[in-house]
Coordinates of C-alpha atoms in Angstrom, one line a residue:
M1 CA -36.4 45.2 46.2
D2 CA -33.1 45.4 47.3
Y3 CA -30.6 43.1 49.1
I4 CA -26.6 43.8 50.4
A5 CA -25.0 41.0 51.4
F6 CA -25.9 38.5 54.4
G7 CA -22.0 37.6 55.1
Y8 CA -21.2 41.2 55.3
S9 CA -23.3 41.6 58.6
M10 CA -21.5 37.9 59.8
P11 CA -19.3 39.6 61.6
A12 CA -22.0 41.4 63.8
W13 CA -24.3 38.3 63.6
D14 CA -21.3 36.6 65.7
A15 CA -20.8 39.6 68.4
G16 CA -24.2 40.0 68.8
D17 CA -24.0 43.5 67.8
H18 CA -27.3 43.8 66.8
A19 CA -27.2 47.2 66.3
A20 CA -25.0 47.3 63.7
V21 CA -27.4 44.6 61.8
R22 CA -30.5 46.9 62.4
A23 CA -28.3 50.6 60.7
T24 CA -27.6 47.7 57.4
L25 CA -31.1 47.1 57.0
A26 CA -32.0 50.3 57.4
T27 CA -30.4 51.3 54.9
S28 CA -32.1 48.6 52.6
A29 CA -35.2 50.3 53.8
Q30 CA -33.9 54.0 53.2
R31 CA -32.9 52.8 49.7
L32 CA -36.6 51.6 49.4
A33 CA -38.2 54.3 50.4
R34 CA -36.7 56.5 48.7
V35 CA -38.0 55.0 45.0
G36 CA -41.9 55.0 46.3
A37 CA -42.2 51.3 47.6
D38 CA -45.3 52.1 50.2
F39 CA -44.0 48.9 52.4
F40 CA -41.3 46.4 53.3
V41 CA -41.2 42.9 53.7
C42 CA -37.9 41.0 54.8
P43 CA -38.2 37.8 54.2
D44 CA -34.9 36.9 56.3
N45 CA -36.6 35.7 59.5
T46 CA -33.0 36.0 61.8
A47 CA -32.9 39.8 60.5
H48 CA -36.1 40.4 62.2
M49 CA -34.3 40.2 65.8
A50 CA -32.0 43.2 64.2
L51 CA -35.6 44.9 63.4
E52 CA -36.5 44.2 66.2
V53 CA -33.7 45.9 68.6
P54 CA -35.1 50.1 69.6
G55 CA -33.8 52.8 67.3
P56 CA -35.6 55.1 64.6
D57 CA -38.4 54.2 63.7
L58 CA -37.5 52.6 59.6
P59 CA -38.0 54.6 57.0
L60 CA -40.8 52.4 56.0
P61 CA -43.8 50.2 58.0
G62 CA -43.4 46.4 57.8
L63 CA -45.1 42.9 58.2
H64 CA -43.5 41.1 61.1
I65 CA -42.0 37.4 59.3
A66 CA -42.5 35.7 62.9
E67 CA -46.5 38.0 63.1
V68 CA -47.3 36.8 60.2
V69 CA -46.0 32.9 60.4
A70 CA -48.2 32.6 63.8
E71 CA -50.8 34.6 62.4
H72 CA -51.5 31.5 60.4
A73 CA -50.6 29.0 63.0
A74 CA -53.8 30.4 64.9
A75 CA -55.6 31.0 62.2
E76 CA -55.4 26.8 60.7
G77 CA -56.0 26.0 65.0
R78 CA -52.2 24.8 66.2
T79 CA -51.5 24.9 69.6
R80 CA -48.0 23.5 69.7
V81 CA -44.7 24.4 66.5
G82 CA -41.8 23.5 66.1
V83 CA -38.9 25.8 65.0
L84 CA -36.8 25.2 62.2
G85 CA -34.3 27.9 61.5
T86 CA -30.7 29.1 61.9
S87 CA -29.6 28.8 65.5
Y88 CA -29.8 32.5 66.1
T89 CA -33.5 32.3 65.0
M90 CA -33.7 28.8 67.3
D91 CA -31.7 30.9 70.1
G92 CA -33.7 33.6 70.2
P93 CA -36.8 35.1 71.6
L94 CA -38.8 36.4 67.9
Y95 CA -41.2 32.9 67.5
P96 CA -41.8 31.7 70.9
S97 CA -42.8 35.2 71.3
A98 CA -45.0 35.9 68.7
F99 CA -46.4 32.2 68.9
A100 CA -47.2 32.8 72.7
A101 CA -48.9 35.5 72.0
R102 CA -51.5 33.6 70.5
G103 CA -51.3 30.9 73.2
I104 CA -49.3 28.3 70.9
A105 CA -46.0 26.6 72.2
A106 CA -43.1 26.1 70.9
E107 CA -40.8 22.9 70.2
L108 CA -37.0 23.8 69.7
P109 CA -35.2 20.2 68.4
D110 CA -32.5 19.3 70.8
A111 CA -29.4 21.1 70.8
D112 CA -27.7 18.7 68.9
D113 CA -30.4 18.4 66.5
R114 CA -30.0 22.7 66.6
H115 CA -27.0 21.8 65.6
L116 CA -27.4 20.4 62.6
V117 CA -29.9 21.9 60.5
N118 CA -27.8 25.2 61.7
E119 CA -24.8 23.5 59.9
V120 CA -27.1 22.0 56.7
I121 CA -28.3 25.4 56.3
F122 CA -24.7 27.4 56.3
K123 CA -23.0 24.7 55.0
E124 CA -25.1 23.1 51.7
L125 CA -28.5 24.7 51.8
V126 CA -27.2 28.2 50.8
N127 CA -24.3 27.3 49.0
G128 CA -27.4 25.1 47.2
V129 CA -26.4 21.7 47.9
I130 CA -29.9 20.0 48.7
S131 CA -28.4 16.1 50.5
D132 CA -30.9 13.4 50.6
A133 CA -28.6 12.6 53.4
S134 CA -30.1 16.2 55.0
R135 CA -33.5 15.8 54.1
R136 CA -33.0 12.5 56.2
E137 CA -31.4 14.2 59.3
Y138 CA -34.3 16.5 59.0
L139 CA -36.8 14.3 58.5
R140 CA -35.5 13.0 61.9
V141 CA -35.9 16.0 63.7
I142 CA -39.1 16.6 62.9
E143 CA -40.3 13.2 63.5
R144 CA -38.9 13.5 67.2
L145 CA -41.3 17.3 66.9
A146 CA -44.1 14.9 66.0
D147 CA -43.2 13.0 69.1
R148 CA -43.6 16.1 71.1
G149 CA -46.3 16.6 70.8
C150 CA -46.0 19.0 68.0
D151 CA -48.8 19.0 65.7
A152 CA -46.9 21.9 62.4
V153 CA -43.6 22.6 62.0
A154 CA -42.6 26.6 61.1
L155 CA -39.6 26.4 58.5
V156 CA -38.4 29.7 59.4
C157 CA -35.7 29.8 57.1
T158 CA -35.7 30.8 53.9
E159 CA -34.2 27.7 52.3
I160 CA -35.2 25.2 54.4
P161 CA -37.8 24.5 52.0
L162 CA -35.9 24.1 49.0
L163 CA -34.4 20.1 51.3
I164 CA -38.5 20.2 52.8
T165 CA -41.5 20.3 51.2
P166 CA -45.3 19.6 52.7
E167 CA -45.1 15.5 50.8
V168 CA -42.1 14.7 52.5
S169 CA -42.5 16.4 56.0
P170 CA -44.0 13.9 58.4
L171 CA -46.7 17.3 59.9
P172 CA -47.7 19.9 58.0
T173 CA -45.4 22.9 57.1
L174 CA -45.5 26.2 58.0
D175 CA -43.2 27.7 54.5
S176 CA -42.7 31.9 56.2
T177 CA -41.7 32.7 53.3
R178 CA -44.2 32.1 51.2
L179 CA -46.2 33.3 54.1
L180 CA -44.6 36.2 54.3
A181 CA -45.4 36.4 50.2
R182 CA -48.8 35.8 50.5
A183 CA -49.8 38.3 53.2
A184 CA -47.6 40.6 50.6
Y185 CA -49.1 40.5 47.9
D186 CA -52.7 40.4 50.4
V187 CA -52.1 44.2 51.5
S188 CA -50.5 45.1 47.5
V189 CA -54.0 44.6 46.4
G190 CA -56.0 46.1 49.4
E191 CA -57.3 42.9 51.0
R192 CA -54.9 42.7 54.1
A193 CA -54.4 46.2 56.1
M194 CA -51.1 48.2 55.8
P195 CA -49.1 47.2 57.9
A196 CA -47.9 49.9 61.1
W197 CA -44.4 48.1 62.2
R198 CA -41.1 49.9 61.5
G199 CA -39.5 48.6 63.3
G200 CA -39.0 48.0 67.2
P201 CA -39.8 45.7 70.1
R202 CA -44.1 44.6 68.7

């Protein structure tokens, strides 16, 4: 495991400098390679936008979180999936492209709801604040996605499952963190093929 605090990369994220973020993430991959890791997983959905930037191969292959989630959605027969995450992830191509490759539509909340989802993540959840009021707002957003024909909701930010559990969600949930962890375990015990992706476009 290796972690360089997300805060160090925030200026680059705000500037849209994904190459700089990729370089930071590559440092983590180099450290992991030096200690003998066979592959990497990155549970940060937003970070995959930077990992997809063209550049030198990362020193380790890695599981791509959006591919893992989309693969699971396809296995469950999902056809239209709502996407909740940071504004970077919701406004980016990460999940729409992964779902589209499997014939699944990605549905996003409207602009006001995307703003709300992002605000709760950065002002509350990353600071350990779990609010009933915010949970109600998230449930309202998910209900709107259900009304628009979604048959599942992808929780594609590490912290969202702290607020929205399968028991309370109006739609079946696709928890990217847990799905990635399960895929990593399967690779580790030989039940899933070793990944080949080393960053860059999929």
